[in-house]
Coordinates of C-alpha atoms and ligand atoms in Angstrom, one line a residue:
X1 CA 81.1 109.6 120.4
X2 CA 79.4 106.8 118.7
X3 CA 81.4 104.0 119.5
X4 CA 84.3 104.6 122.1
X5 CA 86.7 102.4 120.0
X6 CA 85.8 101.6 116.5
X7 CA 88.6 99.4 115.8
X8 CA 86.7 96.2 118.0
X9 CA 83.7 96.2 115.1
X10 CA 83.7 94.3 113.0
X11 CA 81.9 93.3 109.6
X12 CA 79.9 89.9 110.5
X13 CA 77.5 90.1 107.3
X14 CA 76.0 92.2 104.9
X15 CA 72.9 92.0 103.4
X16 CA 72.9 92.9 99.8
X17 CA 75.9 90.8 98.5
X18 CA 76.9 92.7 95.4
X19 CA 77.4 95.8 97.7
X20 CA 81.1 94.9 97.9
X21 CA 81.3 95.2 94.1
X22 CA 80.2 98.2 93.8
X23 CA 83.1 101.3 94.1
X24 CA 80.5 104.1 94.8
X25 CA 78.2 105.3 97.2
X26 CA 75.2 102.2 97.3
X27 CA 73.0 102.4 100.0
X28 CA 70.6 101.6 102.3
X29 CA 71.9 98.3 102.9
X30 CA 72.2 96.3 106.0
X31 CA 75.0 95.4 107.7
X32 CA 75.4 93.0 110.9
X33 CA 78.2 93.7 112.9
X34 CA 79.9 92.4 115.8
X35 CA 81.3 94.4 119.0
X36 CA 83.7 93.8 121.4
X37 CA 84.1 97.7 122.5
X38 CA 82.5 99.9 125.0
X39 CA 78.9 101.1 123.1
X40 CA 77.0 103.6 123.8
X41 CA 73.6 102.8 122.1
X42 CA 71.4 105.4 122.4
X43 CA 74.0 107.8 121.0
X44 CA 73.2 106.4 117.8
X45 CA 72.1 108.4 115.2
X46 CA 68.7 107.0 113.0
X47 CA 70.4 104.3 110.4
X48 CA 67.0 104.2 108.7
X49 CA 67.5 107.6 107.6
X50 CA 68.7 108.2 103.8
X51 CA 69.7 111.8 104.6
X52 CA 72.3 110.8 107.4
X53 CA 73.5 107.7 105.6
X54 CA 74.6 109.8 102.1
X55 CA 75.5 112.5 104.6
X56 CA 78.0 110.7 106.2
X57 CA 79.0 109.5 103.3
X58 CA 79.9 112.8 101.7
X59 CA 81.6 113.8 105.3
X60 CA 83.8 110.3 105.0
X61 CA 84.4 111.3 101.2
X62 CA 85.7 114.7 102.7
X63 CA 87.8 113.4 105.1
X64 CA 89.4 111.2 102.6
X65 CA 88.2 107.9 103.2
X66 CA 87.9 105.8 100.7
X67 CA 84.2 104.8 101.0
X68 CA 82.6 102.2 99.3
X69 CA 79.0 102.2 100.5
X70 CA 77.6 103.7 103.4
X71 CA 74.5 102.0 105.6
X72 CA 72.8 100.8 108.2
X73 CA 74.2 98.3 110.7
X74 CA 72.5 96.0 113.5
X75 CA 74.8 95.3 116.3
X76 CA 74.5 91.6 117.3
X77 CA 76.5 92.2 120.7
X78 CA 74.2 94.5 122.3
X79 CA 71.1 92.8 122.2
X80 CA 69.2 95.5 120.9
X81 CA 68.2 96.0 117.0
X82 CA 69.3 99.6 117.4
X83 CA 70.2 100.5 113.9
X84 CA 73.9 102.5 113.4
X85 CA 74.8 104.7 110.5
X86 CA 78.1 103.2 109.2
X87 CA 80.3 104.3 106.2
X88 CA 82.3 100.8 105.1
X89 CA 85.7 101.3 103.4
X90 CA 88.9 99.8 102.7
X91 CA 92.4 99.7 104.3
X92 CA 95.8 98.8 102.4
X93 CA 97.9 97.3 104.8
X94 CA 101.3 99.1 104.8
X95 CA 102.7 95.5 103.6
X96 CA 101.3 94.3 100.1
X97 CA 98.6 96.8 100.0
X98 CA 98.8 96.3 95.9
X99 CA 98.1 92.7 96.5
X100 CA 95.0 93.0 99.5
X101 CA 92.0 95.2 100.4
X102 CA 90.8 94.7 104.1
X103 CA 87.2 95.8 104.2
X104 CA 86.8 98.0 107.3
X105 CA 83.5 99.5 109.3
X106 CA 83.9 103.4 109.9
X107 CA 81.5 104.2 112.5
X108 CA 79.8 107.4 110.5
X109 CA 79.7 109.8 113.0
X110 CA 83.3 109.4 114.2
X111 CA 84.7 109.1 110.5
X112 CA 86.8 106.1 111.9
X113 CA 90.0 105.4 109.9
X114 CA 91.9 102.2 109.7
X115 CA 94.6 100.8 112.1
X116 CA 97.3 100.1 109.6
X117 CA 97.4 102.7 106.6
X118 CA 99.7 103.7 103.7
X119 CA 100.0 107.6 104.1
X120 CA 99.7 110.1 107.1
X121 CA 96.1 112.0 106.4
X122 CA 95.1 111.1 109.8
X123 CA 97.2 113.7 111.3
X124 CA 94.7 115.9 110.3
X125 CA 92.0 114.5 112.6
X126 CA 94.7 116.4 115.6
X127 CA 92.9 119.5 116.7
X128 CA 96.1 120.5 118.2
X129 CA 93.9 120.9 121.5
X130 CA 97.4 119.4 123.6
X131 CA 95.2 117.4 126.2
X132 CA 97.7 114.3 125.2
X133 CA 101.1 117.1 126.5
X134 CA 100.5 116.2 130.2
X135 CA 100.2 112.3 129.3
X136 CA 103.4 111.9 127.2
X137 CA 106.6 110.8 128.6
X138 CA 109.2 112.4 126.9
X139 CA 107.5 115.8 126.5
X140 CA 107.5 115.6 130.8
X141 CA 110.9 115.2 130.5
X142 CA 111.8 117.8 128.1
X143 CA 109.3 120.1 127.5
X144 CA 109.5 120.2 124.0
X145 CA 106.6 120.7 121.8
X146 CA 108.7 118.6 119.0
X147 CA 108.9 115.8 121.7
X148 CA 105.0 116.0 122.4
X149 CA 102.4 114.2 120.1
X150 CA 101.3 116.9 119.3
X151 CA 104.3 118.6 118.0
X152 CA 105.4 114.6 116.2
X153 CA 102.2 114.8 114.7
X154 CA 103.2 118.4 112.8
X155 CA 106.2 116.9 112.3
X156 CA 104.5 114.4 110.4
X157 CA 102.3 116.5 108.4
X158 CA 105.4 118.3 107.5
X159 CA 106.7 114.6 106.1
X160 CA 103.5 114.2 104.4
X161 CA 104.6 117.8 102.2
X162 CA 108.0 117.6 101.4
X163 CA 110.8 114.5 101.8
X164 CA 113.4 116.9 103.2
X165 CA 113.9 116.0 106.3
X166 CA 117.0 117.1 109.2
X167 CA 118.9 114.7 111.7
X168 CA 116.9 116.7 114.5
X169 CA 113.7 115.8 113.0
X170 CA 114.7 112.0 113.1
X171 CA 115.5 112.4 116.4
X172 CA 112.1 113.9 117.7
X173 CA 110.5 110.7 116.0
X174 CA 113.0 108.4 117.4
X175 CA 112.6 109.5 120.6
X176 CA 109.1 108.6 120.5
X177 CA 108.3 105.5 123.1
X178 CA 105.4 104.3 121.0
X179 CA 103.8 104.2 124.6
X180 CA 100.3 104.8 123.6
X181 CA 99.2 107.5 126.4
X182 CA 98.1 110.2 124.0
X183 CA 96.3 107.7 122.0
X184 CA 94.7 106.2 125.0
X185 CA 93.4 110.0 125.9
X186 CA 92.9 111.4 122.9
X187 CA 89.6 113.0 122.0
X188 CA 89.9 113.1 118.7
X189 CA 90.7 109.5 118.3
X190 CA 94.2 110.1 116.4
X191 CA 95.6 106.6 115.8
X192 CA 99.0 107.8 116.7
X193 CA 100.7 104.9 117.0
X194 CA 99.5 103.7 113.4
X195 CA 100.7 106.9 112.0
X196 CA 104.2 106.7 114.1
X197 CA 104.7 103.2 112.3
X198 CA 104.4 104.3 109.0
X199 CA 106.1 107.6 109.3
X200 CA 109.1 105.3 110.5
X201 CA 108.6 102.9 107.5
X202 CA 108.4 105.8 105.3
X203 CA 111.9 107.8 107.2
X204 CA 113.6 104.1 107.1
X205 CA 115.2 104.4 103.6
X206 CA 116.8 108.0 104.7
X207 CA 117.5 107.0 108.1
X208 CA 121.1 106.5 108.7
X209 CA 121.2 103.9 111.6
X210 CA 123.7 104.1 114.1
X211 CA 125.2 100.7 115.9
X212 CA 123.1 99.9 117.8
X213 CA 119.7 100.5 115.6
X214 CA 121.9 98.3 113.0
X215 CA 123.1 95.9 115.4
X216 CA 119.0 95.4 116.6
X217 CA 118.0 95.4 113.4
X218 CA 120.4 92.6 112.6
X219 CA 119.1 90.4 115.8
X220 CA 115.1 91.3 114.6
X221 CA 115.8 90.0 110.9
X222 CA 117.6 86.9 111.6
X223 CA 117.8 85.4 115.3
X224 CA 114.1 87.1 116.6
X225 CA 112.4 85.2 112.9
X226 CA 113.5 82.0 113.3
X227 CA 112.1 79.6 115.6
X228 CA 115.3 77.3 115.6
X229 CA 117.1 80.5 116.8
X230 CA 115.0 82.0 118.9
X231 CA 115.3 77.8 120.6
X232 CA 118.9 77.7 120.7
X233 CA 119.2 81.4 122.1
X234 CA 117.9 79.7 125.9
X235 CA 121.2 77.1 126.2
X236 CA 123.2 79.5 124.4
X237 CA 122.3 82.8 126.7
X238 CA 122.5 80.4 129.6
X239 CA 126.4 79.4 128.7
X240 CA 127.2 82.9 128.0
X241 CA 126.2 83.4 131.4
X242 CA 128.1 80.4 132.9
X243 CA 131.1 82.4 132.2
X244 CA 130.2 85.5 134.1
X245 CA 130.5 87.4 130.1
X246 CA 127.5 89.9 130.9
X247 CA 129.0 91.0 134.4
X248 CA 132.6 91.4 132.5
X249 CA 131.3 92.9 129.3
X250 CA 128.6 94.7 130.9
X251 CA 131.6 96.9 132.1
X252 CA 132.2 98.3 128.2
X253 CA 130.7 101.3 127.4
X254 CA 128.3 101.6 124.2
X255 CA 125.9 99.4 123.0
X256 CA 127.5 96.1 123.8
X257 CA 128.0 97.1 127.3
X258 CA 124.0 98.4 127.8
X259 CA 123.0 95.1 126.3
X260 CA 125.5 93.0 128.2
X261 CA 123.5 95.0 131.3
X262 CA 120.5 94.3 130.9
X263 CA 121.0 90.6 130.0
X264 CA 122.4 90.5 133.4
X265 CA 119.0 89.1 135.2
X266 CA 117.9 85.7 136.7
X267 CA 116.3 83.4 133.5
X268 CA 115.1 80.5 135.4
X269 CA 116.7 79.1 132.4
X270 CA 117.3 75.3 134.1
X271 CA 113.5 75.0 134.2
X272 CA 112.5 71.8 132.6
X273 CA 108.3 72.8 130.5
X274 CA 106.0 70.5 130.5
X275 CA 104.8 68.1 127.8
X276 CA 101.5 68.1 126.7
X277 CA 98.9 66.3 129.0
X278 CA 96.4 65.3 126.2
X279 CA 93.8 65.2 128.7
X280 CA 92.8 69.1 129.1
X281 CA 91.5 71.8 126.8
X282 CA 94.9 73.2 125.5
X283 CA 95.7 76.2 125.2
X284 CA 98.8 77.7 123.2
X285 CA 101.5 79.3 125.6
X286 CA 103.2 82.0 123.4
X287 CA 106.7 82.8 124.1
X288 CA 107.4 85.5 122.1
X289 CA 111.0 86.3 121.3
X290 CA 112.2 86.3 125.0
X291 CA 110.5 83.9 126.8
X292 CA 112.7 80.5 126.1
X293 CA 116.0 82.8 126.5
X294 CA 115.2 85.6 129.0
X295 CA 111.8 84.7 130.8
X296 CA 111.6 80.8 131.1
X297 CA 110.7 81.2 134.7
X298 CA 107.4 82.9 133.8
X299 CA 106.9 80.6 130.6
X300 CA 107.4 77.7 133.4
X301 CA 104.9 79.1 136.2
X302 CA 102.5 80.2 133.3
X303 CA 102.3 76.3 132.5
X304 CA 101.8 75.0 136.6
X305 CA 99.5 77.7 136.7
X306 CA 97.6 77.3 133.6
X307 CA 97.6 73.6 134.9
X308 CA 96.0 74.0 138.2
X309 CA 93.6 75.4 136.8
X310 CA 92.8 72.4 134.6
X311 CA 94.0 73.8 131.3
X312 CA 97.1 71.6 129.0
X313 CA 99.2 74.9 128.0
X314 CA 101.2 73.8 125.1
X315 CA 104.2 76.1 123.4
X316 CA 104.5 75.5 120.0
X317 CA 108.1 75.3 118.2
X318 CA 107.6 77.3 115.2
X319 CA 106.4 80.4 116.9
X320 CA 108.7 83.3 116.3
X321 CA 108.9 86.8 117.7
X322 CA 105.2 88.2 117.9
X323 CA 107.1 91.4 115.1
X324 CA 105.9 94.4 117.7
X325 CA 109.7 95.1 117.6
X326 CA 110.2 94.9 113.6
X327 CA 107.0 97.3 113.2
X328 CA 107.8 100.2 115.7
X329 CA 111.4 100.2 114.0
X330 CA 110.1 100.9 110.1
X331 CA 110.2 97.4 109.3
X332 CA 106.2 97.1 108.3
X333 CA 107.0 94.3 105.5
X334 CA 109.3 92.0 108.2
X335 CA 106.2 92.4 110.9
X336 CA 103.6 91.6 108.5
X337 CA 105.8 88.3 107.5
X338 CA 105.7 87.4 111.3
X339 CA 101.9 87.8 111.7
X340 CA 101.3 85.4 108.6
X341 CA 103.9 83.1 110.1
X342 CA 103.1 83.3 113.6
X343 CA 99.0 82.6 112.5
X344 CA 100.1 79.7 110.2
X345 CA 102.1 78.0 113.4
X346 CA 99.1 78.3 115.9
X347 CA 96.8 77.4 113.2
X348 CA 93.6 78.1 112.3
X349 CA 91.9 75.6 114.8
X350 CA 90.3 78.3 116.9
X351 CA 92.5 77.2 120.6
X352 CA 93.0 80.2 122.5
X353 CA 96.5 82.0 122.8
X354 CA 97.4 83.0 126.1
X355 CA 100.5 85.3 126.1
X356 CA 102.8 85.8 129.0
X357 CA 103.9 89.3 127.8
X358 CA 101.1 92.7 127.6
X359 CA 103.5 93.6 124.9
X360 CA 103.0 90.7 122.6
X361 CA 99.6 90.1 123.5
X362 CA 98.8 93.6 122.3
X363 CA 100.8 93.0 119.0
X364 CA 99.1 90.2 118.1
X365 CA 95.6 91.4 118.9
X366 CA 96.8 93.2 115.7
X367 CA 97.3 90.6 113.5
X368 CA 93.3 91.1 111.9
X369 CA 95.0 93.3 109.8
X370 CA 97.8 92.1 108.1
X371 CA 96.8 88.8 108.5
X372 CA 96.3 87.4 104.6
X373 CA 95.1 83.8 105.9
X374 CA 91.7 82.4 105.9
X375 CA 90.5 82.2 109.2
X376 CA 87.0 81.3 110.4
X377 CA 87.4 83.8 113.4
X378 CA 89.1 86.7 113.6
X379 CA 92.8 85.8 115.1
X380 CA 92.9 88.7 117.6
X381 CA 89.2 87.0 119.2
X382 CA 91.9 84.2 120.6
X383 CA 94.3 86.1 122.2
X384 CA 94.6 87.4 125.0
X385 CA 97.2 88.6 127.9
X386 CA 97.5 86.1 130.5
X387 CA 96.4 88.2 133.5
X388 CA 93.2 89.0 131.7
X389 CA 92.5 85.7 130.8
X390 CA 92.7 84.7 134.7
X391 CA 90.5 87.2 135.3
X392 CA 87.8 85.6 133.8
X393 CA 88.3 82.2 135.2
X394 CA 86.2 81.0 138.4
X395 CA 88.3 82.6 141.4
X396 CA 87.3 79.7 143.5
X397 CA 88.6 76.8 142.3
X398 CA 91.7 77.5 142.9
X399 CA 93.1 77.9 146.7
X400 CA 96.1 80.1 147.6
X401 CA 98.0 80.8 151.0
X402 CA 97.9 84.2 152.7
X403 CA 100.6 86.7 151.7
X404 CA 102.3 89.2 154.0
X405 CA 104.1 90.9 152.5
X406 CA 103.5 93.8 150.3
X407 CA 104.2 93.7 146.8
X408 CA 104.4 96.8 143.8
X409 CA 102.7 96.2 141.2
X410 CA 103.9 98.6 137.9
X411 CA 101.4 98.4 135.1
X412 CA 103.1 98.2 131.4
X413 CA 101.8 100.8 129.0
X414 CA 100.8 98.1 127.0
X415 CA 98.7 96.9 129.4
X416 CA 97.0 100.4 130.5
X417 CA 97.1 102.0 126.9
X418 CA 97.0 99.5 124.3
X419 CA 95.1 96.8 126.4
X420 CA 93.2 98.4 128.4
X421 CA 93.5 95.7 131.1
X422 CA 95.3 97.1 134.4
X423 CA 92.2 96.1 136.5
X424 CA 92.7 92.5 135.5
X425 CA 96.4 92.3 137.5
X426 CA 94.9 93.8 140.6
X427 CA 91.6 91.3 139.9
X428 CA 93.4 88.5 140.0
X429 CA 96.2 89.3 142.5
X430 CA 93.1 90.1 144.8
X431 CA 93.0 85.7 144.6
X432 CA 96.4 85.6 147.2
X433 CA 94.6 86.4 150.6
X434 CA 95.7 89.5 152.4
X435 CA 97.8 90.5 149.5
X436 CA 98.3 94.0 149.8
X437 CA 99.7 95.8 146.7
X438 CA 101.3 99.1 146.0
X439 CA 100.1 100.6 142.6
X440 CA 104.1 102.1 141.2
X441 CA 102.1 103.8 138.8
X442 CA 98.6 104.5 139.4
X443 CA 98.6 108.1 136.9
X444 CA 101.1 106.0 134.5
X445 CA 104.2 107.0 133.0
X446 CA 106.6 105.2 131.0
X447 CA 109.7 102.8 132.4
X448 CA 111.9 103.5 129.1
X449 CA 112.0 99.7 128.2
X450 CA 109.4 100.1 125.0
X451 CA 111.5 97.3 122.9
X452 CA 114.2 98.4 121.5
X453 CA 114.5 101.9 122.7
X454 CA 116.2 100.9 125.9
X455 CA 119.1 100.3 123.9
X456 CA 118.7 102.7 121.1
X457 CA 118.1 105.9 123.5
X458 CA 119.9 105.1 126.8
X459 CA 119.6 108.8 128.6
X460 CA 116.0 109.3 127.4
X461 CA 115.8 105.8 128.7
X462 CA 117.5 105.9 132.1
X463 CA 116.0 109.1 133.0
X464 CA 112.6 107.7 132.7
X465 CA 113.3 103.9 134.3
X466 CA 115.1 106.3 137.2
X467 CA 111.9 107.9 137.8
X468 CA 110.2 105.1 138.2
X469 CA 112.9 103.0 140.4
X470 CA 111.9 106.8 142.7
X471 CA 109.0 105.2 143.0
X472 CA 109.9 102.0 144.0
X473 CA 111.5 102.6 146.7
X474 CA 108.8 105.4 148.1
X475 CA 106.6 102.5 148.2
X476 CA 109.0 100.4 150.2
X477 CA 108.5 96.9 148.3
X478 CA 110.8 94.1 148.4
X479 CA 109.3 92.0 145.4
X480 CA 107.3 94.1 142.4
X481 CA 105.3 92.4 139.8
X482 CA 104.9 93.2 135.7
X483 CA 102.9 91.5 132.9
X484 CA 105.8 92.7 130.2
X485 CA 109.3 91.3 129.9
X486 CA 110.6 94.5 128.4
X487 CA 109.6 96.3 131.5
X488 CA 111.4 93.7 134.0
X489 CA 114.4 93.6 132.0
X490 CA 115.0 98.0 132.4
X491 CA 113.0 97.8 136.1
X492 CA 116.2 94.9 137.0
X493 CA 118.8 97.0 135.4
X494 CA 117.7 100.2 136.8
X495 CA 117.2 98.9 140.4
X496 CA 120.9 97.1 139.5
X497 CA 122.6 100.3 138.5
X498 CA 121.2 102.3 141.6
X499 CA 122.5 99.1 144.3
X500 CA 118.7 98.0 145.5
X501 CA 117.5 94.9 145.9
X502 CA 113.8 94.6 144.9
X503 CA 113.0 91.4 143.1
X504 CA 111.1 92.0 140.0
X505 CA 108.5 88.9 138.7
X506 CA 105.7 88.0 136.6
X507 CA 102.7 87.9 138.6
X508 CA 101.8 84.2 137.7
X509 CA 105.1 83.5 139.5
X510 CA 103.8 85.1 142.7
X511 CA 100.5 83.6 142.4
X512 CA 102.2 80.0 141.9
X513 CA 104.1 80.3 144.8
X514 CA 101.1 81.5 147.0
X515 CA 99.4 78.7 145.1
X516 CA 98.3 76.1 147.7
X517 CA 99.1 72.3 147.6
X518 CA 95.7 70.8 147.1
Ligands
SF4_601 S1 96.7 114.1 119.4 FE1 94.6 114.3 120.2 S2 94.9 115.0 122.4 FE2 96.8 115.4 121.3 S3 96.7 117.6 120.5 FE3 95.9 116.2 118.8 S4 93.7 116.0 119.1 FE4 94.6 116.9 121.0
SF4_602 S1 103.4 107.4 122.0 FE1 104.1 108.0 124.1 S2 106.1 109.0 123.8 FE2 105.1 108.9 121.8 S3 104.2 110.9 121.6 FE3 102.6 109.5 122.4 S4 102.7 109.8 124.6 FE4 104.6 110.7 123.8

């Protein structure tokens, strides 16, 4: 494989200008490019060579890429002039592809396609080979080719034929976790959960909703958009707990009752945040939807963390939810409306944003590509996951008091598959001396939070948040720590449902109380 993930290239410049006027084959040209992916050099094939340039060409052509020019490019990142053959081509984003072309950089030996895309031809890159089985969640539990990514992947190639479509074919797609494992493993490189997104767009029109599907939908469009809401929904939350309404309505059976359920959990919602300092390089905090009305605590500690270690961590008001949510449930056009509003509120002014959850962090690493504004840097280059961001901060300055206990540590699948930063938690928990922690889920697996499909598929849900409360207590933890909210909330309600006490936090929250007094 030429580059082990394509979609961290990008197009920095090219050197014969009028090449992106051109709609045909136009080469050589030279492009300069900029990595942030695991390369392999010295499997690249010649970019001097005209053969293999139009060669790839014709083989992008074949695979139905749209090409526009095909080249050589110079990798800036890896020090080295080592030429690359690349085919350049563009993506429609699912959301007003009539209105924008996003140039992208196919890596021409891997025929690379884009991450957003407006029809399902990818599938074909699935060589059915069913190395991704073993990986996925729901096919562990029921052993169901239609329930595998292979067998959605057929199912979406039959969608790609003919519109007629059952209620059991719906439900194979619905039950899907968007967890990323098969992608994360898969040989072939099949964008799965690019091609899960817009099979779900396309099936949204068709798709009768039940309750609870309407009921989420409902909260995504209106409270989960607006940054006024999304502020008010901390006091209000915190009143509707006042009254002990989760404990009594979490009794009802149905959706209200699930979602009174998992609502039940500790907020730290009287935490006071703190103003800006002024005096510090700032950094934006993002919330996300959850963090003013279900995770203050960790939006709190991220802050005195964040401080200690001499950065001003400022949450902006007009942020709304990140839009992970509204794109794995069909509504491409609402998360595409988020990304523009979301970049617009943290401006364009190059400050890094730190998230506090793997999920959003992942979603908004995304934004490149939906993202209409003007930016002088590629959005995605300033985000990143709060863990991983620690991990590349100086481990000394900061002092922290021994800890004796054990603590679990259960990796999000946004952190392992979509991230690809699980060694950054362990990194930087390795900072509390004598910490010793208990990996929950060292081959991975799937809790059954995965937004909202802890409410929209309870049994698939509680059969796989069961398994992993199994776990749990095999490992004989009182306190277990997470980098995703959605994970925390299922891990709480699980452990609540089956009577244990384990207390579930954000790992900035273990490392500020460990955090010494200077
Ligand atoms: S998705 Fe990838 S791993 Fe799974 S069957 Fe297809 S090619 Fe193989
Ligand atoms: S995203 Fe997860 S649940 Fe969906 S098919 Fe892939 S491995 Fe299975």
């Amino acid at each position: 494989m030429l580059i082990d993930d394509f979609i961290d290239v990008r197009l920095v410049d090219i050197a014969v200008p009028d090449a992106l006027g051109v709609n045909d084959q136009h080469w050589p040209f030279t492009a300069t490019v900029q990595a942030t992916g695991a390369i392999d050099p010295d499997l690249a094939f010649p970019g001097n060579s005209q053969f293999f340039t139009a060669l790839f060409g014709v083989i992008a052509q074949g695979l139905g890429i749209e090409t526009l020019a095909t080249g050589r490019a110079v990798l800036t990142e890896i020090g080295t002039e080592k030429d690359m053959t690349f085919v350049i081509g563009h993506a429609r984003t699912l959301a007003d592809h009539a209105k924008k072309k996003q140039w992208c950089l196919y890596p021409a030996t891997s025929a690379g396609i884009p991450v957003y895309m407006d029809d399902l031809s990818a599938t074909d890159r699935c060589v059915k080979c069913g190395l991704c089985l073993p990986h996925c969640p729901t096919f562990t539990l029921t052993g169901n080719e239609a329930d595998s990514p292979r067998g959605r992947i057929s199912l979406m190639q039959w969608l790609e034929a003919s519109p007629e479509i059952s209620q059991g074919f719906l439900n194979h797609i619905d039950r899907c976790l968007q967890c990323g494992a098969c992608e994360a493993m898969c040989p072939s490189k099949v964008p799965f959960g690019a091609l899960m997104d817009t099979a779900r767009t396309r099936l949204a029109p068709q798709h009768r909703q039940g309750f609870s599907n309407r009921l989420l939908a409902g909260i995504g469009s209106r409270v989960l958009a607006s940054p006024r809401a999304l502020r008010l929904a901390g006091p209000v939350l915190g009143g509707y707990r006042r009254l002990g309404l989760p404990a009594l309505l979490g009794k009802l059976p149905g959706t209200v009752g699930r979602l009174n359920r998992l609502l039940s959990r500790k907020t730290g919602a009287g935490h006071r945040l703190a103003r800006p300092a002024g005096n510090l390089p700032r950094l934006h905090l993002f919330p996300g939807c959850t963090g003013h009305a279900l995770d203050r605590q960790t939006l709190y500690d991220a802050q005195q963390l964040l401080r200690a270690r001499g950065y001003d961590a400022v949450i902006s008001r007009e942020t709304a939810c990140c839009g992970a949510l509204q794109q794995h449930i069909g509504q491409a056009d609402r998360a595409a409306a988020l990304a523009r509003h979301n970049h617009t509120a943290l401006g364009d002014d190059e400050v890094p944003v730190i998230s506090i959850a793997s999920g959003c962090a992942a979603h908004l690493q995304g934004y490149d590509a939906v993202d209409t504004l003007d930016a002088s840097a590629p959005f995605s280059s300033r985000v990143s996951e709060i863990m991983a961001f620690l991990a590349e901060q100086d481990a000394a300055t900061v002092r922290f008091d021994p800890c004796e206990e054990p603590v679990g540590v259960y990796v999000p699948c946004t952190q392992r598959n979509a991230l690809r930063q699980s060694q950054a938690l362990f990194d930087v928990l390795r900072w509390i001396p004598g910490l010793e922690t208990r990996h929950i889920n060292p081959q991975g697996g799937c809790c059954g939070a995965a937004g909202s499909y802890m409410v929209t598929q309870p049994a698939f849900s509680d059969a796989l948040g069961d398994a992993v409360v199994e776990r749990i207590i095999d490992s004989a933890v009182r306190t277990l720590v997470t980098t995703n909210i959605g994970c925390s909330i299922q891990l709480q309600a699980r452990l609540r449902a089956r009577g244990i006490e384990v207390e579930v936090i954000h790992p900035v929250t273990l490392l500020l109380r460990q955090l010494r007094s200077q």
